[in-house]
Short mmCIF file of C-alpha atoms in Angstrom, two decimals:
data_model
loop_
_atom_site.label_atom_id
_atom_site.label_comp_id
_atom_site.label_asym_id
_atom_site.label_seq_id
_atom_site.Cartn_x
_atom_site.Cartn_y
_atom_site.Cartn_z
CA UNK A 1 119.35 79.20 93.03
CA UNK A 2 116.80 77.00 90.83
CA UNK A 3 116.78 74.01 88.64
CA UNK A 4 117.29 76.15 85.52
CA UNK A 5 120.26 77.77 86.80
CA UNK A 6 121.93 74.30 87.77
CA UNK A 7 121.30 73.10 84.73
CA UNK A 8 122.89 76.15 82.62
CA UNK A 9 125.75 76.18 84.92
CA UNK A 10 126.56 72.17 84.62
CA UNK A 11 126.02 72.91 80.84
CA UNK A 12 128.54 75.74 80.97
CA UNK A 13 130.97 74.18 82.85
CA UNK A 14 131.06 71.00 80.44
CA UNK A 15 131.99 73.38 77.72
CA UNK A 16 134.51 74.83 79.74
CA UNK A 17 136.23 71.54 80.47
CA UNK A 18 136.21 70.77 76.47
CA UNK A 19 139.66 71.33 74.96
CA UNK A 20 139.57 73.89 72.38
CA UNK A 21 142.91 73.69 70.69
CA UNK A 22 144.82 71.19 68.62
CA UNK A 23 145.65 67.69 70.01
CA UNK A 24 149.37 67.70 69.46
CA UNK A 25 149.87 70.76 71.72
CA UNK A 26 147.67 69.06 74.35
CA UNK A 27 149.65 65.69 74.46
CA UNK A 28 152.96 68.05 74.44
CA UNK A 29 151.50 69.61 77.41
CA UNK A 30 150.00 67.01 79.45
CA UNK A 31 150.49 63.63 77.52
CA UNK A 32 146.84 63.25 77.02
CA UNK A 33 145.13 61.94 73.96
CA UNK A 34 142.14 63.95 73.63
CA UNK A 35 140.69 62.49 70.35
CA UNK A 36 140.32 59.43 72.49
CA UNK A 37 138.82 61.71 75.44
CA UNK A 38 136.54 63.01 72.69
CA UNK A 39 135.57 59.08 71.97
CA UNK A 40 134.77 58.22 75.58
CA UNK A 41 132.57 61.39 75.81
CA UNK A 42 130.62 60.72 73.01
CA UNK A 43 129.83 57.31 74.17
CA UNK A 44 129.20 58.45 77.66
CA UNK A 45 126.62 60.81 76.00
CA UNK A 46 124.93 58.76 73.51
CA UNK A 47 122.24 57.75 76.03
CA UNK A 48 121.37 61.48 76.25
CA UNK A 49 120.30 61.16 72.44
CA UNK A 50 116.26 61.96 73.46
CA UNK A 51 113.61 60.22 71.50
CA UNK A 52 110.99 57.81 72.07
CA UNK A 53 113.02 54.80 72.41
CA UNK A 54 115.30 56.52 74.87
CA UNK A 55 112.19 57.30 77.04
CA UNK A 56 110.58 54.05 77.04
CA UNK A 57 113.70 53.15 78.31
CA UNK A 58 114.15 55.19 80.96
CA UNK A 59 110.49 55.10 81.94
CA UNK A 60 111.24 50.95 82.42
CA UNK A 61 114.16 51.59 84.04
CA UNK A 62 112.48 53.43 86.79
CA UNK A 63 109.47 51.33 86.87
CA UNK A 64 112.00 48.41 87.46
CA UNK A 65 113.96 50.30 90.20
CA UNK A 66 110.70 51.38 92.07
CA UNK A 67 109.27 47.74 91.88
CA UNK A 68 112.28 46.46 93.55
CA UNK A 69 112.23 49.11 96.29
CA UNK A 70 108.91 48.63 96.96
CA UNK A 71 109.28 44.95 97.26
CA UNK A 72 112.42 45.06 99.71
CA UNK A 73 110.65 47.47 101.85
CA UNK A 74 107.50 44.90 102.05
CA UNK A 75 110.02 42.14 102.57
CA UNK A 76 112.06 44.10 105.07
CA UNK A 77 110.22 46.52 106.75
CA UNK A 78 112.17 46.97 109.75
CA UNK A 79 115.79 46.42 108.56
CA UNK A 80 116.61 49.51 106.49
CA UNK A 81 119.90 48.52 105.50
CA UNK A 82 118.24 45.58 103.52
CA UNK A 83 116.55 48.24 101.34
CA UNK A 84 118.76 50.73 101.29
CA UNK A 85 120.64 49.81 98.14
CA UNK A 86 117.46 49.68 96.41
CA UNK A 87 116.70 53.66 97.54
CA UNK A 88 120.21 54.36 96.26
CA UNK A 89 119.31 52.74 92.37
CA UNK A 90 115.69 54.40 92.86
CA UNK A 91 117.24 57.95 93.29
CA UNK A 92 119.53 57.38 90.65
CA UNK A 93 116.59 56.44 88.32
CA UNK A 94 114.82 59.65 89.33
CA UNK A 95 117.78 61.96 88.58
CA UNK A 96 118.02 60.36 85.18
CA UNK A 97 114.48 61.17 84.26
CA UNK A 98 115.81 64.70 84.62
CA UNK A 99 117.17 64.92 81.37
CA UNK A 100 113.50 64.82 79.90
CA UNK A 101 113.40 68.43 80.39
CA UNK A 102 115.78 68.58 77.51
CA UNK A 103 112.83 67.24 75.76
CA UNK A 104 109.47 68.77 76.32
CA UNK A 105 108.13 67.68 73.00
CA UNK A 106 108.20 64.02 74.56
CA UNK A 107 106.01 65.06 77.68
CA UNK A 108 102.97 63.76 75.72
CA UNK A 109 104.39 60.49 75.16
CA UNK A 110 105.67 60.70 78.96
CA UNK A 111 102.03 60.80 79.97
CA UNK A 112 100.69 57.96 77.27
CA UNK A 113 103.22 55.71 79.11
CA UNK A 114 101.53 56.44 82.50
CA UNK A 115 104.40 56.59 84.48
CA UNK A 116 103.12 59.93 85.84
CA UNK A 117 100.81 58.08 88.94
CA UNK A 118 103.99 56.21 89.99
CA UNK A 119 106.39 59.05 90.03
CA UNK A 120 103.57 61.34 92.30
CA UNK A 121 103.22 58.74 94.56
CA UNK A 122 106.75 58.85 95.43
CA UNK A 123 105.94 62.40 96.82
CA UNK A 124 104.61 60.55 100.04
CA UNK A 125 107.20 57.99 100.11
CA UNK A 126 108.73 57.15 103.58
CA UNK A 127 112.07 58.03 102.55
CA UNK A 128 112.08 62.03 102.46
CA UNK A 129 115.30 62.07 100.45
CA UNK A 130 113.40 59.80 97.63
CA UNK A 131 110.43 62.63 97.90
CA UNK A 132 112.53 65.54 97.85
CA UNK A 133 114.07 63.83 94.51
CA UNK A 134 110.66 63.71 92.76
CA UNK A 135 110.33 67.38 93.74
CA UNK A 136 113.47 68.31 91.70
CA UNK A 137 112.25 66.23 89.14
CA UNK A 138 108.97 68.28 88.88
CA UNK A 139 110.83 71.37 89.13
CA UNK A 140 113.10 70.77 86.15
CA UNK A 141 110.23 69.21 83.91
CA UNK A 142 107.96 72.27 84.45
CA UNK A 143 110.79 75.11 84.65
CA UNK A 144 109.53 78.29 82.60
CA UNK A 145 112.53 78.33 80.92
CA UNK A 146 111.71 74.72 79.68
CA UNK A 147 108.45 75.50 78.72
CA UNK A 148 108.58 78.57 77.45
CA UNK A 149 108.28 78.13 73.93
CA UNK A 150 106.52 74.85 74.24
CA UNK A 151 103.12 75.80 75.77
CA UNK A 152 101.07 72.85 74.10
CA UNK A 153 103.54 69.98 75.79
CA UNK A 154 103.70 71.93 78.84
CA UNK A 155 99.91 71.76 78.99
CA UNK A 156 99.73 68.27 78.62
CA UNK A 157 101.96 67.49 81.34
CA UNK A 158 100.61 69.48 83.99
CA UNK A 159 97.05 68.89 83.28
CA UNK A 160 98.18 64.91 83.81
CA UNK A 161 99.90 66.06 86.79
CA UNK A 162 97.11 67.65 88.14
CA UNK A 163 94.74 65.00 87.49
CA UNK A 164 96.93 62.72 89.37
CA UNK A 165 96.78 64.73 92.75
CA UNK A 166 99.92 66.57 92.16
CA UNK A 167 99.05 69.58 94.26
CA UNK A 168 97.86 67.60 97.16
CA UNK A 169 100.96 65.44 97.18
CA UNK A 170 103.26 68.51 96.67
CA UNK A 171 101.92 70.36 99.85
CA UNK A 172 101.54 66.96 102.04
CA UNK A 173 105.58 66.39 101.52
CA UNK A 174 106.00 70.56 102.09
CA UNK A 175 104.04 70.12 105.41
CA UNK A 176 106.69 67.50 106.72
CA UNK A 177 110.09 69.20 105.54
CA UNK A 178 112.28 70.35 108.53
CA UNK A 179 113.87 74.04 108.15
CA UNK A 180 116.72 72.68 110.28
CA UNK A 181 117.88 70.55 107.52
CA UNK A 182 119.82 71.93 104.45
CA UNK A 183 118.32 69.54 102.45
CA UNK A 184 114.79 70.14 103.31
CA UNK A 185 115.01 73.37 103.56
CA UNK A 186 116.21 73.51 99.71
CA UNK A 187 113.03 71.11 98.79
CA UNK A 188 110.77 74.02 100.45
CA UNK A 189 112.29 76.26 97.53
CA UNK A 190 111.77 73.72 95.18
CA UNK A 191 108.38 72.78 95.92
CA UNK A 192 107.37 76.86 96.05
CA UNK A 193 109.23 76.76 92.61
CA UNK A 194 107.12 74.28 91.34
CA UNK A 195 103.67 75.40 92.25
CA UNK A 196 104.74 78.91 90.59
CA UNK A 197 105.57 76.70 87.34
CA UNK A 198 102.23 75.15 87.41
CA UNK A 199 100.20 78.20 87.76
CA UNK A 200 102.65 79.68 85.09
CA UNK A 201 101.19 77.05 82.67
CA UNK A 202 97.85 77.03 84.02
CA UNK A 203 96.60 79.99 86.11
CA UNK A 204 93.36 78.08 87.47
CA UNK A 205 95.98 76.42 89.60
CA UNK A 206 96.33 79.35 91.80
CA UNK A 207 92.86 78.68 93.33
CA UNK A 208 92.75 74.73 92.77
CA UNK A 209 95.94 74.83 95.34
CA UNK A 210 94.19 76.80 97.87
CA UNK A 211 90.94 74.81 97.50
CA UNK A 212 92.17 71.44 97.76
CA UNK A 213 95.34 71.94 99.91
CA UNK A 214 96.79 73.65 103.27
CA UNK A 215 99.62 75.76 101.44
CA UNK A 216 97.70 79.22 102.20
CA UNK A 217 97.95 78.16 105.86
CA UNK A 218 101.57 77.04 105.55
CA UNK A 219 102.11 80.32 103.66
CA UNK A 220 100.79 82.12 106.78
CA UNK A 221 102.75 80.14 109.46
CA UNK A 222 105.93 81.04 107.39
CA UNK A 223 105.25 84.85 107.18
CA UNK A 224 104.50 84.84 111.14
CA UNK A 225 108.30 83.78 111.91
CA UNK A 226 109.95 87.16 112.50
CA UNK A 227 113.55 85.90 110.98
CA UNK A 228 114.01 86.50 107.68
CA UNK A 229 115.32 83.94 105.22
CA UNK A 230 115.06 83.14 101.66
CA UNK A 231 112.07 80.61 101.81
CA UNK A 232 110.17 82.98 104.03
CA UNK A 233 110.94 85.79 100.80
CA UNK A 234 109.66 83.17 98.30
CA UNK A 235 106.71 82.36 100.17
CA UNK A 236 105.70 86.19 100.07
CA UNK A 237 105.82 86.22 96.57
CA UNK A 238 103.69 83.02 96.21
CA UNK A 239 101.26 84.60 98.50
CA UNK A 240 101.20 87.51 96.18
CA UNK A 241 100.84 85.38 93.16
CA UNK A 242 98.09 83.55 94.57
CA UNK A 243 96.04 86.75 95.54
CA UNK A 244 96.77 89.09 92.54
CA UNK A 245 93.85 87.62 90.38
CA UNK A 246 91.68 85.85 92.77
CA UNK A 247 88.73 87.38 94.34
CA UNK A 248 88.03 83.82 96.03
CA UNK A 249 91.50 83.44 97.30
CA UNK A 250 91.76 87.08 98.84
CA UNK A 251 88.47 86.12 100.47
CA UNK A 252 89.52 83.26 101.85
CA UNK A 253 92.97 84.42 103.26
CA UNK A 254 90.79 87.35 104.89
CA UNK A 255 88.50 84.46 106.59
CA UNK A 256 92.03 82.99 108.28
CA UNK A 257 92.93 86.16 109.88
CA UNK A 258 95.49 86.87 106.81
CA UNK A 259 94.95 90.67 106.90
CA UNK A 260 96.32 90.96 110.33
CA UNK A 261 98.93 88.44 109.89
CA UNK A 262 100.10 90.59 106.83
CA UNK A 263 99.65 93.87 109.01
CA UNK A 264 102.08 92.29 111.84
CA UNK A 265 104.65 91.18 109.28
CA UNK A 266 104.87 94.82 107.21
CA UNK A 267 104.44 96.70 110.92
CA UNK A 268 108.36 95.11 111.61
CA UNK A 269 109.49 97.52 109.08
CA UNK A 270 107.64 100.61 110.43
CA UNK A 271 110.79 102.33 111.98
CA UNK A 272 113.41 100.15 110.31
CA UNK A 273 114.29 99.52 107.05
CA UNK A 274 115.11 95.98 105.31
CA UNK A 275 118.70 94.88 105.72
CA UNK A 276 119.18 93.43 102.46
CA UNK A 277 117.93 93.58 98.43
CA UNK A 278 116.16 90.28 99.08
CA UNK A 279 114.38 91.06 102.27
CA UNK A 280 113.44 94.71 100.48
CA UNK A 281 111.48 92.44 97.87
CA UNK A 282 110.20 90.37 100.49
CA UNK A 283 108.54 93.20 102.37
CA UNK A 284 107.28 94.51 98.79
CA UNK A 285 105.58 91.23 98.50
CA UNK A 286 103.84 91.64 101.49
CA UNK A 287 102.53 94.93 100.53
CA UNK A 288 101.42 93.48 97.15
CA UNK A 289 99.70 90.94 99.26
CA UNK A 290 97.74 93.49 101.37
CA UNK A 291 96.73 95.57 98.43
CA UNK A 292 95.41 92.63 96.65
CA UNK A 293 93.74 91.48 100.44
CA UNK A 294 92.19 95.13 100.23
CA UNK A 295 90.23 94.41 97.19
CA UNK A 296 86.96 92.51 98.92
CA UNK A 297 85.19 95.08 101.46
CA UNK A 298 84.99 92.66 104.11
CA UNK A 299 88.73 92.78 103.99
CA UNK A 300 88.65 96.30 103.96
CA UNK A 301 86.72 95.91 107.28
CA UNK A 302 88.99 93.80 108.79
CA UNK A 303 91.77 96.25 107.93
CA UNK A 304 90.08 98.82 109.75
CA UNK A 305 89.35 97.06 112.89
CA UNK A 306 93.34 95.87 112.78
CA UNK A 307 94.05 99.42 112.95
CA UNK A 308 95.87 99.24 109.51
CA UNK A 309 95.17 102.87 108.44
CA UNK A 310 97.01 104.04 111.62
CA UNK A 311 100.02 101.96 111.05
CA UNK A 312 99.87 102.81 107.21
CA UNK A 313 99.98 106.84 108.59
CA UNK A 314 103.03 105.66 111.09
CA UNK A 315 104.97 104.06 108.43
CA UNK A 316 104.42 107.41 106.13
CA UNK A 317 105.72 109.48 109.30
CA UNK A 318 108.61 107.50 109.64
CA UNK A 319 109.66 108.09 106.18
CA UNK A 320 111.24 104.96 105.75
CA UNK A 321 111.68 102.66 102.67
CA UNK A 322 108.09 101.59 103.02
CA UNK A 323 106.70 104.92 102.82
CA UNK A 324 105.42 104.64 99.13
CA UNK A 325 103.97 101.44 99.85
CA UNK A 326 101.88 102.72 102.79
CA UNK A 327 100.58 105.59 100.67
CA UNK A 328 99.51 102.34 97.83
CA UNK A 329 98.01 100.15 100.70
CA UNK A 330 95.97 103.47 101.98
CA UNK A 331 94.70 104.02 98.57
CA UNK A 332 93.22 100.14 98.15
CA UNK A 333 91.78 100.36 101.61
CA UNK A 334 89.96 103.95 101.06
CA UNK A 335 88.91 103.45 97.55
CA UNK A 336 84.84 102.65 97.74
CA UNK A 337 84.96 102.67 101.45
CA UNK A 338 83.89 105.60 103.49
CA UNK A 339 84.67 104.21 106.75
CA UNK A 340 88.40 104.00 106.08
CA UNK A 341 88.32 107.78 104.67
CA UNK A 342 86.60 108.75 107.78
CA UNK A 343 89.27 106.86 110.36
CA UNK A 344 91.72 108.38 108.13
CA UNK A 345 90.42 112.34 108.64
CA UNK A 346 90.31 111.27 112.52
CA UNK A 347 93.61 110.06 112.94
CA UNK A 348 95.20 113.07 111.68
CA UNK A 349 95.62 111.41 108.13
CA UNK A 350 95.01 114.68 106.21
CA UNK A 351 98.24 116.20 107.89
CA UNK A 352 100.60 113.22 106.61
CA UNK A 353 99.04 113.26 103.51
CA UNK A 354 98.92 116.59 101.98
CA UNK A 355 102.66 117.27 102.37
CA UNK A 356 103.26 114.32 100.05
CA UNK A 357 100.07 115.62 97.78
CA UNK A 358 102.12 119.15 97.67
CA UNK A 359 105.30 116.90 96.33
CA UNK A 360 107.17 116.76 99.67
CA UNK A 361 107.85 112.98 98.89
CA UNK A 362 111.36 111.35 100.42
CA UNK A 363 112.31 109.75 96.97
CA UNK A 364 115.61 108.83 97.88
CA UNK A 365 113.87 106.38 100.47
CA UNK A 366 111.33 105.16 97.51
CA UNK A 367 113.84 104.40 94.62
CA UNK A 368 111.36 101.55 93.62
CA UNK A 369 108.55 103.49 93.29
CA UNK A 370 108.76 106.51 91.11
CA UNK A 371 107.54 109.92 92.17
CA UNK A 372 105.09 109.75 89.45
CA UNK A 373 103.66 106.73 90.61
CA UNK A 374 103.30 108.04 94.10
CA UNK A 375 101.72 111.09 93.00
CA UNK A 376 99.17 109.29 91.45
CA UNK A 377 98.14 107.15 94.12
CA UNK A 378 97.95 110.34 96.30
CA UNK A 379 95.31 111.68 93.62
CA UNK A 380 93.62 108.54 94.04
CA UNK A 381 93.73 108.94 97.50
CA UNK A 382 92.38 112.34 97.85
CA UNK A 383 89.45 111.85 95.23
CA UNK A 384 88.62 108.89 97.71
CA UNK A 385 88.71 111.11 100.42
CA UNK A 386 86.19 113.47 98.59
CA UNK A 387 83.70 110.61 97.91
CA UNK A 388 83.89 108.98 101.48
CA UNK A 389 83.82 112.24 103.48
CA UNK A 390 80.37 113.87 102.24
CA UNK A 391 79.23 116.23 105.43
CA UNK A 392 80.05 117.11 109.00
CA UNK A 393 83.07 118.25 110.53
CA UNK A 394 85.10 115.73 108.72
CA UNK A 395 84.04 117.23 105.65
CA UNK A 396 84.68 120.72 106.68
CA UNK A 397 88.61 119.69 107.93
CA UNK A 398 89.04 118.38 104.17
CA UNK A 399 87.71 121.47 102.55
CA UNK A 400 89.58 123.90 104.76
CA UNK A 401 92.91 122.18 103.64
CA UNK A 402 92.33 123.51 99.90
CA UNK A 403 91.78 127.23 101.62
CA UNK A 404 94.65 127.15 103.98
CA UNK A 405 97.98 129.02 102.73
CA UNK A 406 96.56 130.87 100.17
CA UNK A 407 94.92 127.68 98.43
CA UNK A 408 98.17 125.88 97.52
CA UNK A 409 96.07 122.83 97.50
CA UNK A 410 94.30 124.18 94.58
CA UNK A 411 97.46 125.53 92.97
CA UNK A 412 98.72 122.11 93.05
CA UNK A 413 95.77 120.31 91.83
CA UNK A 414 95.71 122.66 88.57
CA UNK A 415 99.54 122.41 88.09
CA UNK A 416 98.61 118.53 87.94
CA UNK A 417 95.68 119.11 85.79
CA UNK A 418 97.41 120.55 83.02
CA UNK A 419 100.56 118.48 83.36
CA UNK A 420 98.12 115.15 82.81
CA UNK A 421 95.73 116.89 80.36
CA UNK A 422 99.19 118.08 78.01
CA UNK A 423 100.08 114.25 78.33
CA UNK A 424 96.73 113.09 77.46
CA UNK A 425 96.31 115.56 74.58
CA UNK A 426 99.95 114.37 73.22
CA UNK A 427 98.63 110.70 72.94
CA UNK A 428 95.42 111.49 71.43
CA UNK A 429 96.87 113.22 68.74
CA UNK A 430 99.71 110.48 68.34
CA UNK A 431 96.74 108.12 67.90
CA UNK A 432 95.25 110.27 65.40
CA UNK A 433 98.31 110.20 63.49
CA UNK A 434 98.34 106.14 63.62
CA UNK A 435 94.90 106.13 62.09
CA UNK A 436 96.14 108.66 59.12
CA UNK A 437 98.85 105.91 58.60
CA UNK A 438 95.85 103.43 57.92
CA UNK A 439 96.35 101.28 61.15
CA UNK A 440 93.47 100.61 62.29
CA UNK A 441 92.28 100.63 66.01
CA UNK A 442 89.00 100.73 67.75
CA UNK A 443 87.62 102.97 70.48
CA UNK A 444 87.94 100.88 73.39
CA UNK A 445 91.96 100.55 72.49
CA UNK A 446 92.43 104.23 72.14
CA UNK A 447 90.49 104.92 75.42
CA UNK A 448 92.83 102.42 76.75
CA UNK A 449 95.62 104.19 75.35
CA UNK A 450 94.88 107.37 76.84
CA UNK A 451 94.23 105.80 80.18
CA UNK A 452 97.83 104.54 80.27
CA UNK A 453 98.92 107.94 79.42
CA UNK A 454 97.49 109.38 82.58
CA UNK A 455 93.84 109.95 81.63
CA UNK A 456 92.36 107.83 84.54
CA UNK A 457 94.55 110.57 87.03
CA UNK A 458 93.30 113.44 85.04
CA UNK A 459 89.67 112.35 85.48
CA UNK A 460 90.42 112.02 89.01
CA UNK A 461 91.65 115.56 89.28
CA UNK A 462 88.49 116.60 87.24
CA UNK A 463 86.37 114.81 89.97
CA UNK A 464 88.47 116.64 92.87
CA UNK A 465 87.78 119.93 91.07
CA UNK A 466 83.87 118.83 91.04
CA UNK A 467 83.57 118.27 94.70
CA UNK A 468 85.45 121.69 95.01
CA UNK A 469 82.70 123.44 92.90
CA UNK A 470 79.99 121.79 94.52
CA UNK A 471 81.02 122.74 97.82
CA UNK A 472 79.51 126.15 96.67
CA UNK A 473 82.40 127.97 98.70
CA UNK A 474 82.80 131.45 97.09
CA UNK A 475 86.72 131.93 97.62
CA UNK A 476 87.21 128.22 96.24
CA UNK A 477 85.18 128.54 93.34
CA UNK A 478 86.88 131.85 92.56
CA UNK A 479 90.53 130.43 92.84
CA UNK A 480 89.22 127.95 90.29
CA UNK A 481 88.21 130.31 87.83
CA UNK A 482 91.08 132.26 88.00
CA UNK A 483 93.56 129.30 87.53
CA UNK A 484 91.62 128.05 84.59
CA UNK A 485 91.34 131.58 82.91
CA UNK A 486 95.16 131.75 83.79
CA UNK A 487 95.67 128.42 81.75
CA UNK A 488 93.31 129.93 78.83
CA UNK A 489 90.68 127.12 79.70
CA UNK A 490 87.37 126.90 80.91
CA UNK A 491 85.19 125.25 82.97
CA UNK A 492 83.74 123.46 79.76
CA UNK A 493 87.13 121.88 79.73
CA UNK A 494 86.94 120.30 83.24
CA UNK A 495 83.28 119.12 82.25
CA UNK A 496 84.37 117.52 79.08
CA UNK A 497 86.88 115.35 81.12
CA UNK A 498 84.02 114.38 83.27
CA UNK A 499 81.91 113.93 80.46
CA UNK A 500 83.98 111.32 79.02
CA UNK A 501 84.83 109.62 82.30
CA UNK A 502 80.51 109.46 82.65
CA UNK A 503 80.36 107.55 79.70
CA UNK A 504 83.14 105.16 80.14
CA UNK A 505 82.18 104.05 83.59
CA UNK A 506 82.20 99.89 83.52
CA UNK A 507 79.47 97.96 85.08
CA UNK A 508 82.19 95.42 86.62
CA UNK A 509 80.28 95.63 90.11
CA UNK A 510 76.83 95.34 88.46
CA UNK A 511 74.28 97.82 86.56
CA UNK A 512 73.12 99.55 89.89
CA UNK A 513 76.58 100.44 91.06
CA UNK A 514 77.38 101.87 87.34
CA UNK A 515 74.22 103.96 87.90
CA UNK A 516 75.17 105.57 91.10
CA UNK A 517 78.62 106.22 89.97
CA UNK A 518 77.19 107.71 86.83
CA UNK A 519 74.84 110.16 89.06
CA UNK A 520 77.71 111.54 90.88
CA UNK A 521 79.63 112.29 88.18
CA UNK A 522 76.64 114.16 86.24
CA UNK A 523 75.95 115.88 89.28
CA UNK A 524 79.70 117.70 88.66
CA UNK A 525 78.92 118.13 85.00
CA UNK A 526 75.57 120.02 85.39
CA UNK A 527 77.44 122.11 88.09
CA UNK A 528 79.79 123.25 85.78
CA UNK A 529 77.58 123.46 83.07
CA UNK A 530 74.96 125.47 85.02
CA UNK A 531 77.49 127.78 86.61
CA UNK A 532 78.48 131.15 84.68
#
């Protein structure tokens, strides 16, 4: 349970304890004067009226107790009993500061009072309990619910925390926490929660914390532990956050043998399902991490060397809960990486993938992944195979899949083509109607809306048809022409889909890569245009 849950629980409890009735019946029932209790409660809560004056009092009181503790420790370094009381008092002052989470508008004043460095210094306090108190305070102050509508105040606080080395101090403290102590286990969770909160406010923290600290190494060590616990689950979630939008972090973890570590972690579930929903979520996080890791080409190489392709095929064959996740990982591994495509064919991946492509997906085991999502992944996977396996016996084996069983794979391909084509057509008509209502929408936005409705999958299907057509296999061509005719379509319709794809290929990977990609699509456009 995170800090916000704890706070809400206390608030609810306080409300529940309030008397909701008239005083007369209360006195009759228990002889209690509730008006007196209300006065006492009001006086007790008066300190919670948060303003600048109250903030200054809290900070001054904290600094006094901190000074007392430092003095006591210096005077009696070898006599803990002499400074124990000062640490109890310091603990109480840190707890009082948590009330500031209820007034984020005071965060700029908190920063200006220059107390943040003193608070953060306590993260390396000799008494781990004091450091844990500070972690709890930071978790509360940066809580997502607190900062949700107070972004500008959150940024001021987070910038100050980072300037004063909060990341380094948090992780330094994390490394000394014990997994055998319940309070320290809870502090591990709070530390990870605080780091997540900081990233939420300032996304650049995701790279900063990996550059400046040993957090990645700690997470790798945590994931290596075979036993499941809530902190392992949270570590997997934080790792996914660190990797999802940072190529630098993806490469950094790859250099730390991260691909192999994540593969070993998911391999535990190749023949068994997670035993709880939390464990299931952790496995999903690990596959998210794996897919992020497979973005840089150097990590695809590591995946191949670690026999990741083989592991994903084994997982698919077992038809357990990770079935859909394995398809997704293969899709990432094989995109623009021919070596993985060739390995996939060599280790009998076609035999595993094509039943799924034909719609034979064990959906009951893949509740989190819709059949449609897996379908789109499989379309992408087959398109990658055609793009990565260009010649020789492997290419022949791939093409033969579309001939066997009376061209059932081509029939399936055309079924998918029609479904996605109709969906995109409906979206295009809807967008045209929006424009008639005088709502402005530029071409890029319209194109993105169509991509969301299924245009990208339609384009990949057209690419696969292009590969099949340019194979110049007469029976394959005849089947494609027959199916197009049955749907009252022509090769020109496929060509138009390919043309739109060609014209919208971006240059994210550089102008040379864009030119190469466009040349490949142009080859299919020309082939469909020239054939009669």
